[in-house]
Amino acid sequence: MRSRLRLGALALAAVLIAGCADHFGPGLVQLAAGRGWEPLPIRNWVVNDGISPKAIVYCTPQDCQRPGVAALLTFEGREATDMARTLALDPARLAREFSKRPKAKQAGKPKSTTTVSRFRQDGADGILVEIRARDGGRLAATAILYARRGDALTMAIAVTDEAQAAKDFARATWASR
C-alpha cells in the first residue's frame, strides 16, 4: 500500500526524467503551450499495469508567474479500486506519505506541517494537500480531482507552491479531460 501512496509524487518525478522519449503528450486545452505550459513525453512512460497517463504538462518559473506540474491519469481495474479507496477513506495518510522525510533526516522534529481538505468540482471529488514549512515560509500544494466511471478512475493532479493555484490547475486539468 505504501508504494501506491507514493505513486503520485514519484510519478511526477519520473515523468521529468523521461525527457529523452520521442513522443510528447497531447497537452491540456486549458493549460496551453501558448501560456507557457509544455507537454511531457508519455508514449513509453509506464509506471505500473493499470495506470496510464493521458497528459502531463509543466510550466517553469521563467514561463509562468505560478510554475507547476499537472497530470491527467487513468487507473483501471485493481489499481482504480485501490486508489479510489485510499482517496475516499484516508487522504490524510496519503498526505503523510507525501510529506515523509527520508529516514536519514527523521531524527529531529518535523520541520513542516501537513493539512488535508476536501472540495468538489463538476461532479468530481477533490483533495487539497498543503505541506508548509513550520517557520511559515515555503509551501507545496497538491490538488487532486477524481471520479470513478465503471472500472476506471480518472484523476487530475496539480502541484505548485500555492493552494488556490493548485486547485485552479487541477480544475483546468479536469476540464481538459
JSON list of C-alpha atoms in Angstrom, two decimals:
[
{"chain": "A", "resi": 1, "resn": "MET", "atom": "CA", "xyz": [0.00, 0.00, 0.00]},
{"chain": "A", "resi": 2, "resn": "ARG", "atom": "CA", "xyz": [2.87, 2.36, 0.83]},
{"chain": "A", "resi": 3, "resn": "SER", "atom": "CA", "xyz": [4.24, 2.13, -2.74]},
{"chain": "A", "resi": 4, "resn": "ARG", "atom": "CA", "xyz": [0.83, 3.05, -4.15]},
{"chain": "A", "resi": 5, "resn": "LEU", "atom": "CA", "xyz": [0.61, 6.05, -1.85]},
{"chain": "A", "resi": 6, "resn": "ARG", "atom": "CA", "xyz": [3.95, 7.34, -3.02]},
{"chain": "A", "resi": 7, "resn": "LEU", "atom": "CA", "xyz": [2.95, 6.86, -6.64]},
{"chain": "A", "resi": 8, "resn": "GLY", "atom": "CA", "xyz": [1.65, 10.41, -7.09]},
{"chain": "A", "resi": 9, "resn": "ALA", "atom": "CA", "xyz": [4.91, 12.07, -6.07]},
{"chain": "A", "resi": 10, "resn": "LEU", "atom": "CA", "xyz": [7.09, 9.50, -7.79]},
{"chain": "A", "resi": 11, "resn": "ALA", "atom": "CA", "xyz": [5.04, 9.60, -10.99]},
{"chain": "A", "resi": 12, "resn": "LEU", "atom": "CA", "xyz": [5.58, 13.29, -11.48]},
{"chain": "A", "resi": 13, "resn": "ALA", "atom": "CA", "xyz": [9.31, 12.96, -10.74]},
{"chain": "A", "resi": 14, "resn": "ALA", "atom": "CA", "xyz": [9.65, 10.03, -13.15]},
{"chain": "A", "resi": 15, "resn": "VAL", "atom": "CA", "xyz": [8.00, 11.99, -15.91]},
{"chain": "A", "resi": 16, "resn": "LEU", "atom": "CA", "xyz": [10.56, 14.75, -15.61]},
{"chain": "A", "resi": 17, "resn": "ILE", "atom": "CA", "xyz": [13.29, 12.19, -16.16]},
{"chain": "A", "resi": 18, "resn": "ALA", "atom": "CA", "xyz": [11.53, 10.84, -19.26]},
{"chain": "A", "resi": 19, "resn": "GLY", "atom": "CA", "xyz": [12.60, 13.87, -21.31]},
{"chain": "A", "resi": 20, "resn": "CYS", "atom": "CA", "xyz": [14.56, 11.73, -23.74]},
{"chain": "A", "resi": 21, "resn": "ALA", "atom": "CA", "xyz": [11.45, 9.96, -25.06]},
{"chain": "A", "resi": 22, "resn": "ASP", "atom": "CA", "xyz": [10.38, 10.69, -28.61]},
{"chain": "A", "resi": 23, "resn": "HIS", "atom": "CA", "xyz": [6.67, 11.40, -28.17]},
{"chain": "A", "resi": 24, "resn": "PHE", "atom": "CA", "xyz": [5.08, 14.24, -26.28]},
{"chain": "A", "resi": 25, "resn": "GLY", "atom": "CA", "xyz": [1.59, 14.00, -24.92]},
{"chain": "A", "resi": 26, "resn": "PRO", "atom": "CA", "xyz": [-1.32, 15.98, -26.28]},
{"chain": "A", "resi": 27, "resn": "GLY", "atom": "CA", "xyz": [-1.12, 18.68, -23.63]},
{"chain": "A", "resi": 28, "resn": "LEU", "atom": "CA", "xyz": [-4.13, 20.16, -21.88]},
{"chain": "A", "resi": 29, "resn": "VAL", "atom": "CA", "xyz": [-6.52, 22.60, -23.52]},
{"chain": "A", "resi": 30, "resn": "GLN", "atom": "CA", "xyz": [-6.84, 24.92, -20.53]},
{"chain": "A", "resi": 31, "resn": "LEU", "atom": "CA", "xyz": [-3.13, 24.78, -19.66]},
{"chain": "A", "resi": 32, "resn": "ALA", "atom": "CA", "xyz": [-1.89, 25.52, -23.16]},
{"chain": "A", "resi": 33, "resn": "ALA", "atom": "CA", "xyz": [1.61, 25.91, -24.55]},
{"chain": "A", "resi": 34, "resn": "GLY", "atom": "CA", "xyz": [0.71, 29.46, -25.55]},
{"chain": "A", "resi": 35, "resn": "ARG", "atom": "CA", "xyz": [0.56, 30.28, -21.84]},
{"chain": "A", "resi": 36, "resn": "GLY", "atom": "CA", "xyz": [3.88, 28.59, -21.03]},
{"chain": "A", "resi": 37, "resn": "TRP", "atom": "CA", "xyz": [2.65, 25.06, -20.29]},
{"chain": "A", "resi": 38, "resn": "GLU", "atom": "CA", "xyz": [4.67, 22.39, -22.08]},
{"chain": "A", "resi": 39, "resn": "PRO", "atom": "CA", "xyz": [3.67, 18.73, -22.51]},
{"chain": "A", "resi": 40, "resn": "LEU", "atom": "CA", "xyz": [5.99, 16.00, -21.31]},
{"chain": "A", "resi": 41, "resn": "PRO", "atom": "CA", "xyz": [6.75, 12.80, -23.23]},
{"chain": "A", "resi": 42, "resn": "ILE", "atom": "CA", "xyz": [4.38, 9.99, -22.32]},
{"chain": "A", "resi": 43, "resn": "ARG", "atom": "CA", "xyz": [4.44, 7.42, -25.16]},
{"chain": "A", "resi": 44, "resn": "ASN", "atom": "CA", "xyz": [6.85, 5.00, -23.49]},
{"chain": "A", "resi": 45, "resn": "TRP", "atom": "CA", "xyz": [6.05, 6.05, -19.95]},
{"chain": "A", "resi": 46, "resn": "VAL", "atom": "CA", "xyz": [4.76, 3.13, -17.92]},
{"chain": "A", "resi": 47, "resn": "VAL", "atom": "CA", "xyz": [4.57, 3.28, -14.15]},
{"chain": "A", "resi": 48, "resn": "ASN", "atom": "CA", "xyz": [2.53, 0.19, -13.45]},
{"chain": "A", "resi": 49, "resn": "ASP", "atom": "CA", "xyz": [-0.06, -2.01, -15.09]},
{"chain": "A", "resi": 50, "resn": "GLY", "atom": "CA", "xyz": [-3.47, -0.44, -14.78]},
{"chain": "A", "resi": 51, "resn": "ILE", "atom": "CA", "xyz": [-2.19, 3.16, -14.77]},
{"chain": "A", "resi": 52, "resn": "SER", "atom": "CA", "xyz": [-1.94, 5.26, -17.90]},
{"chain": "A", "resi": 53, "resn": "PRO", "atom": "CA", "xyz": [-1.03, 8.92, -18.31]},
{"chain": "A", "resi": 54, "resn": "LYS", "atom": "CA", "xyz": [-3.30, 10.84, -20.67]},
{"chain": "A", "resi": 55, "resn": "ALA", "atom": "CA", "xyz": [-1.45, 14.16, -20.49]},
{"chain": "A", "resi": 56, "resn": "ILE", "atom": "CA", "xyz": [1.26, 15.68, -18.34]},
{"chain": "A", "resi": 57, "resn": "VAL", "atom": "CA", "xyz": [2.32, 19.33, -18.58]},
{"chain": "A", "resi": 58, "resn": "TYR", "atom": "CA", "xyz": [4.64, 21.64, -16.69]},
{"chain": "A", "resi": 59, "resn": "CYS", "atom": "CA", "xyz": [5.35, 25.35, -16.55]},
{"chain": "A", "resi": 60, "resn": "THR", "atom": "CA", "xyz": [8.70, 26.73, -15.42]},
{"chain": "A", "resi": 61, "resn": "PRO", "atom": "CA", "xyz": [9.28, 29.88, -13.34]},
{"chain": "A", "resi": 62, "resn": "GLN", "atom": "CA", "xyz": [10.66, 31.55, -16.45]},
{"chain": "A", "resi": 63, "resn": "ASP", "atom": "CA", "xyz": [7.39, 30.98, -18.35]},
{"chain": "A", "resi": 64, "resn": "CYS", "atom": "CA", "xyz": [4.71, 31.23, -15.64]},
{"chain": "A", "resi": 65, "resn": "GLN", "atom": "CA", "xyz": [4.06, 33.51, -12.73]},
{"chain": "A", "resi": 66, "resn": "ARG", "atom": "CA", "xyz": [2.95, 30.40, -10.84]},
{"chain": "A", "resi": 67, "resn": "PRO", "atom": "CA", "xyz": [5.07, 27.42, -12.01]},
{"chain": "A", "resi": 68, "resn": "GLY", "atom": "CA", "xyz": [3.72, 23.92, -11.59]},
{"chain": "A", "resi": 69, "resn": "VAL", "atom": "CA", "xyz": [3.06, 20.42, -12.91]},
{"chain": "A", "resi": 70, "resn": "ALA", "atom": "CA", "xyz": [-0.33, 18.98, -13.89]},
{"chain": "A", "resi": 71, "resn": "ALA", "atom": "CA", "xyz": [-1.23, 15.45, -14.93]},
{"chain": "A", "resi": 72, "resn": "LEU", "atom": "CA", "xyz": [-4.32, 13.63, -16.15]},
{"chain": "A", "resi": 73, "resn": "LEU", "atom": "CA", "xyz": [-4.14, 9.92, -15.31]},
{"chain": "A", "resi": 74, "resn": "THR", "atom": "CA", "xyz": [-6.46, 6.95, -15.68]},
{"chain": "A", "resi": 75, "resn": "PHE", "atom": "CA", "xyz": [-6.37, 3.98, -13.33]},
{"chain": "A", "resi": 76, "resn": "GLU", "atom": "CA", "xyz": [-8.08, 0.73, -14.29]},
{"chain": "A", "resi": 77, "resn": "GLY", "atom": "CA", "xyz": [-9.01, -2.50, -12.56]},
{"chain": "A", "resi": 78, "resn": "ARG", "atom": "CA", "xyz": [-7.44, -3.17, -9.18]},
{"chain": "A", "resi": 79, "resn": "GLU", "atom": "CA", "xyz": [-5.32, 0.00, -9.35]},
{"chain": "A", "resi": 80, "resn": "ALA", "atom": "CA", "xyz": [-8.51, 2.06, -9.75]},
{"chain": "A", "resi": 81, "resn": "THR", "atom": "CA", "xyz": [-10.18, 0.30, -6.82]},
{"chain": "A", "resi": 82, "resn": "ASP", "atom": "CA", "xyz": [-7.17, 0.71, -4.53]},
{"chain": "A", "resi": 83, "resn": "MET", "atom": "CA", "xyz": [-6.59, 4.37, -5.39]},
{"chain": "A", "resi": 84, "resn": "ALA", "atom": "CA", "xyz": [-10.30, 5.26, -5.08]},
{"chain": "A", "resi": 85, "resn": "ARG", "atom": "CA", "xyz": [-10.43, 3.60, -1.66]},
{"chain": "A", "resi": 86, "resn": "THR", "atom": "CA", "xyz": [-7.34, 5.48, -0.45]},
{"chain": "A", "resi": 87, "resn": "LEU", "atom": "CA", "xyz": [-8.63, 8.84, -1.71]},
{"chain": "A", "resi": 88, "resn": "ALA", "atom": "CA", "xyz": [-12.10, 8.31, -0.24]},
{"chain": "A", "resi": 89, "resn": "LEU", "atom": "CA", "xyz": [-11.22, 6.84, 3.13]},
{"chain": "A", "resi": 90, "resn": "ASP", "atom": "CA", "xyz": [-7.84, 8.11, 4.25]},
{"chain": "A", "resi": 91, "resn": "PRO", "atom": "CA", "xyz": [-6.45, 11.10, 2.34]},
{"chain": "A", "resi": 92, "resn": "ALA", "atom": "CA", "xyz": [-4.58, 12.19, 5.49]},
{"chain": "A", "resi": 93, "resn": "ARG", "atom": "CA", "xyz": [-2.48, 9.03, 5.25]},
{"chain": "A", "resi": 94, "resn": "LEU", "atom": "CA", "xyz": [-1.72, 9.86, 1.62]},
{"chain": "A", "resi": 95, "resn": "ALA", "atom": "CA", "xyz": [-0.66, 13.35, 2.72]},
{"chain": "A", "resi": 96, "resn": "ARG", "atom": "CA", "xyz": [1.60, 11.92, 5.43]},
{"chain": "A", "resi": 97, "resn": "GLU", "atom": "CA", "xyz": [3.27, 9.70, 2.84]},
{"chain": "A", "resi": 98, "resn": "PHE", "atom": "CA", "xyz": [3.87, 12.71, 0.57]},
{"chain": "A", "resi": 99, "resn": "SER", "atom": "CA", "xyz": [5.45, 14.68, 3.40]},
{"chain": "A", "resi": 100, "resn": "LYS", "atom": "CA", "xyz": [7.63, 11.95, 4.92]},
{"chain": "A", "resi": 101, "resn": "ARG", "atom": "CA", "xyz": [11.24, 12.87, 5.30]},
{"chain": "A", "resi": 102, "resn": "PRO", "atom": "CA", "xyz": [14.00, 10.46, 4.25]},
{"chain": "A", "resi": 103, "resn": "LYS", "atom": "CA", "xyz": [15.00, 8.10, 7.09]},
{"chain": "A", "resi": 104, "resn": "ALA", "atom": "CA", "xyz": [18.38, 9.80, 7.42]},
{"chain": "A", "resi": 105, "resn": "LYS", "atom": "CA", "xyz": [16.65, 13.11, 8.27]},
{"chain": "A", "resi": 106, "resn": "GLN", "atom": "CA", "xyz": [13.90, 11.79, 10.57]},
{"chain": "A", "resi": 107, "resn": "ALA", "atom": "CA", "xyz": [15.88, 12.12, 13.81]},
{"chain": "A", "resi": 108, "resn": "GLY", "atom": "CA", "xyz": [14.89, 15.74, 14.54]},
{"chain": "A", "resi": 109, "resn": "LYS", "atom": "CA", "xyz": [11.48, 17.37, 14.90]},
{"chain": "A", "resi": 110, "resn": "PRO", "atom": "CA", "xyz": [9.49, 17.65, 11.68]},
{"chain": "A", "resi": 111, "resn": "LYS", "atom": "CA", "xyz": [10.10, 20.99, 10.03]},
{"chain": "A", "resi": 112, "resn": "SER", "atom": "CA", "xyz": [6.76, 21.07, 8.24]},
{"chain": "A", "resi": 113, "resn": "THR", "atom": "CA", "xyz": [3.05, 20.70, 8.86]},
{"chain": "A", "resi": 114, "resn": "THR", "atom": "CA", "xyz": [0.62, 18.95, 6.56]},
{"chain": "A", "resi": 115, "resn": "THR", "atom": "CA", "xyz": [-3.07, 19.75, 6.16]},
{"chain": "A", "resi": 116, "resn": "VAL", "atom": "CA", "xyz": [-5.68, 17.97, 4.07]},
{"chain": "A", "resi": 117, "resn": "SER", "atom": "CA", "xyz": [-9.03, 19.39, 2.96]},
{"chain": "A", "resi": 118, "resn": "ARG", "atom": "CA", "xyz": [-11.73, 18.30, 0.55]},
{"chain": "A", "resi": 119, "resn": "PHE", "atom": "CA", "xyz": [-13.51, 20.15, -2.25]},
{"chain": "A", "resi": 120, "resn": "ARG", "atom": "CA", "xyz": [-15.79, 19.33, -5.20]},
{"chain": "A", "resi": 121, "resn": "GLN", "atom": "CA", "xyz": [-15.81, 20.37, -8.85]},
{"chain": "A", "resi": 122, "resn": "ASP", "atom": "CA", "xyz": [-18.16, 19.35, -11.66]},
{"chain": "A", "resi": 123, "resn": "GLY", "atom": "CA", "xyz": [-19.21, 16.07, -10.04]},
{"chain": "A", "resi": 124, "resn": "ALA", "atom": "CA", "xyz": [-15.66, 15.14, -9.03]},
{"chain": "A", "resi": 125, "resn": "ASP", "atom": "CA", "xyz": [-14.31, 14.78, -5.52]},
{"chain": "A", "resi": 126, "resn": "GLY", "atom": "CA", "xyz": [-11.22, 16.77, -4.64]},
{"chain": "A", "resi": 127, "resn": "ILE", "atom": "CA", "xyz": [-8.44, 16.70, -2.09]},
{"chain": "A", "resi": 128, "resn": "LEU", "atom": "CA", "xyz": [-6.03, 19.52, -1.34]},
{"chain": "A", "resi": 129, "resn": "VAL", "atom": "CA", "xyz": [-2.78, 18.63, 0.45]},
{"chain": "A", "resi": 130, "resn": "GLU", "atom": "CA", "xyz": [-0.71, 21.51, 1.78]},
{"chain": "A", "resi": 131, "resn": "ILE", "atom": "CA", "xyz": [2.76, 20.99, 3.19]},
{"chain": "A", "resi": 132, "resn": "ARG", "atom": "CA", "xyz": [4.09, 24.15, 4.84]},
{"chain": "A", "resi": 133, "resn": "ALA", "atom": "CA", "xyz": [7.44, 24.83, 6.46]},
{"chain": "A", "resi": 134, "resn": "ARG", "atom": "CA", "xyz": [6.98, 25.30, 10.22]},
{"chain": "A", "resi": 135, "resn": "ASP", "atom": "CA", "xyz": [8.71, 28.66, 10.03]},
{"chain": "A", "resi": 136, "resn": "GLY", "atom": "CA", "xyz": [5.77, 29.88, 7.92]},
{"chain": "A", "resi": 137, "resn": "GLY", "atom": "CA", "xyz": [7.83, 30.05, 4.76]},
{"chain": "A", "resi": 138, "resn": "ARG", "atom": "CA", "xyz": [7.62, 27.73, 1.78]},
{"chain": "A", "resi": 139, "resn": "LEU", "atom": "CA", "xyz": [4.51, 25.83, 0.77]},
{"chain": "A", "resi": 140, "resn": "ALA", "atom": "CA", "xyz": [3.94, 22.88, -1.54]},
{"chain": "A", "resi": 141, "resn": "ALA", "atom": "CA", "xyz": [0.34, 22.28, -2.56]},
{"chain": "A", "resi": 142, "resn": "THR", "atom": "CA", "xyz": [-1.10, 19.28, -4.37]},
{"chain": "A", "resi": 143, "resn": "ALA", "atom": "CA", "xyz": [-4.69, 19.29, -5.59]},
{"chain": "A", "resi": 144, "resn": "ILE", "atom": "CA", "xyz": [-6.34, 16.09, -6.81]},
{"chain": "A", "resi": 145, "resn": "LEU", "atom": "CA", "xyz": [-9.71, 15.82, -8.54]},
{"chain": "A", "resi": 146, "resn": "TYR", "atom": "CA", "xyz": [-11.01, 12.30, -9.17]},
{"chain": "A", "resi": 147, "resn": "ALA", "atom": "CA", "xyz": [-14.11, 10.40, -10.26]},
{"chain": "A", "resi": 148, "resn": "ARG", "atom": "CA", "xyz": [-14.86, 6.78, -10.97]},
{"chain": "A", "resi": 149, "resn": "ARG", "atom": "CA", "xyz": [-16.76, 5.62, -14.03]},
{"chain": "A", "resi": 150, "resn": "GLY", "atom": "CA", "xyz": [-17.22, 1.90, -14.33]},
{"chain": "A", "resi": 151, "resn": "ASP", "atom": "CA", "xyz": [-13.89, 0.13, -13.89]},
{"chain": "A", "resi": 152, "resn": "ALA", "atom": "CA", "xyz": [-11.81, 3.30, -14.43]},
{"chain": "A", "resi": 153, "resn": "LEU", "atom": "CA", "xyz": [-10.75, 6.09, -12.10]},
{"chain": "A", "resi": 154, "resn": "THR", "atom": "CA", "xyz": [-9.78, 9.38, -13.73]},
{"chain": "A", "resi": 155, "resn": "MET", "atom": "CA", "xyz": [-7.54, 11.67, -11.73]},
{"chain": "A", "resi": 156, "resn": "ALA", "atom": "CA", "xyz": [-6.34, 15.24, -12.33]},
{"chain": "A", "resi": 157, "resn": "ILE", "atom": "CA", "xyz": [-3.31, 16.18, -10.22]},
{"chain": "A", "resi": 158, "resn": "ALA", "atom": "CA", "xyz": [-1.67, 19.59, -9.92]},
{"chain": "A", "resi": 159, "resn": "VAL", "atom": "CA", "xyz": [1.36, 20.58, -7.87]},
{"chain": "A", "resi": 160, "resn": "THR", "atom": "CA", "xyz": [2.56, 24.13, -7.27]},
{"chain": "A", "resi": 161, "resn": "ASP", "atom": "CA", "xyz": [3.59, 26.46, -4.46]},
{"chain": "A", "resi": 162, "resn": "GLU", "atom": "CA", "xyz": [0.18, 27.99, -3.66]},
{"chain": "A", "resi": 163, "resn": "ALA", "atom": "CA", "xyz": [-3.04, 26.23, -2.61]},
{"chain": "A", "resi": 164, "resn": "GLN", "atom": "CA", "xyz": [-5.54, 28.17, -4.73]},
{"chain": "A", "resi": 165, "resn": "ALA", "atom": "CA", "xyz": [-3.33, 27.86, -7.81]},
{"chain": "A", "resi": 166, "resn": "ALA", "atom": "CA", "xyz": [-3.06, 24.08, -7.26]},
{"chain": "A", "resi": 167, "resn": "LYS", "atom": "CA", "xyz": [-6.87, 23.86, -7.14]},
{"chain": "A", "resi": 168, "resn": "ASP", "atom": "CA", "xyz": [-7.18, 26.06, -10.23]},
{"chain": "A", "resi": 169, "resn": "PHE", "atom": "CA", "xyz": [-4.65, 23.95, -12.17]},
{"chain": "A", "resi": 170, "resn": "ALA", "atom": "CA", "xyz": [-6.39, 20.72, -11.11]},
{"chain": "A", "resi": 171, "resn": "ARG", "atom": "CA", "xyz": [-9.74, 22.17, -12.24]},
{"chain": "A", "resi": 172, "resn": "ALA", "atom": "CA", "xyz": [-8.23, 23.20, -15.59]},
{"chain": "A", "resi": 173, "resn": "THR", "atom": "CA", "xyz": [-6.73, 19.71, -15.99]},
{"chain": "A", "resi": 174, "resn": "TRP", "atom": "CA", "xyz": [-10.09, 18.13, -15.12]},
{"chain": "A", "resi": 175, "resn": "ALA", "atom": "CA", "xyz": [-11.93, 20.33, -17.61]},
{"chain": "A", "resi": 176, "resn": "SER", "atom": "CA", "xyz": [-9.43, 19.33, -20.33]},
{"chain": "A", "resi": 177, "resn": "ARG", "atom": "CA", "xyz": [-10.15, 15.61, -19.99]}
]
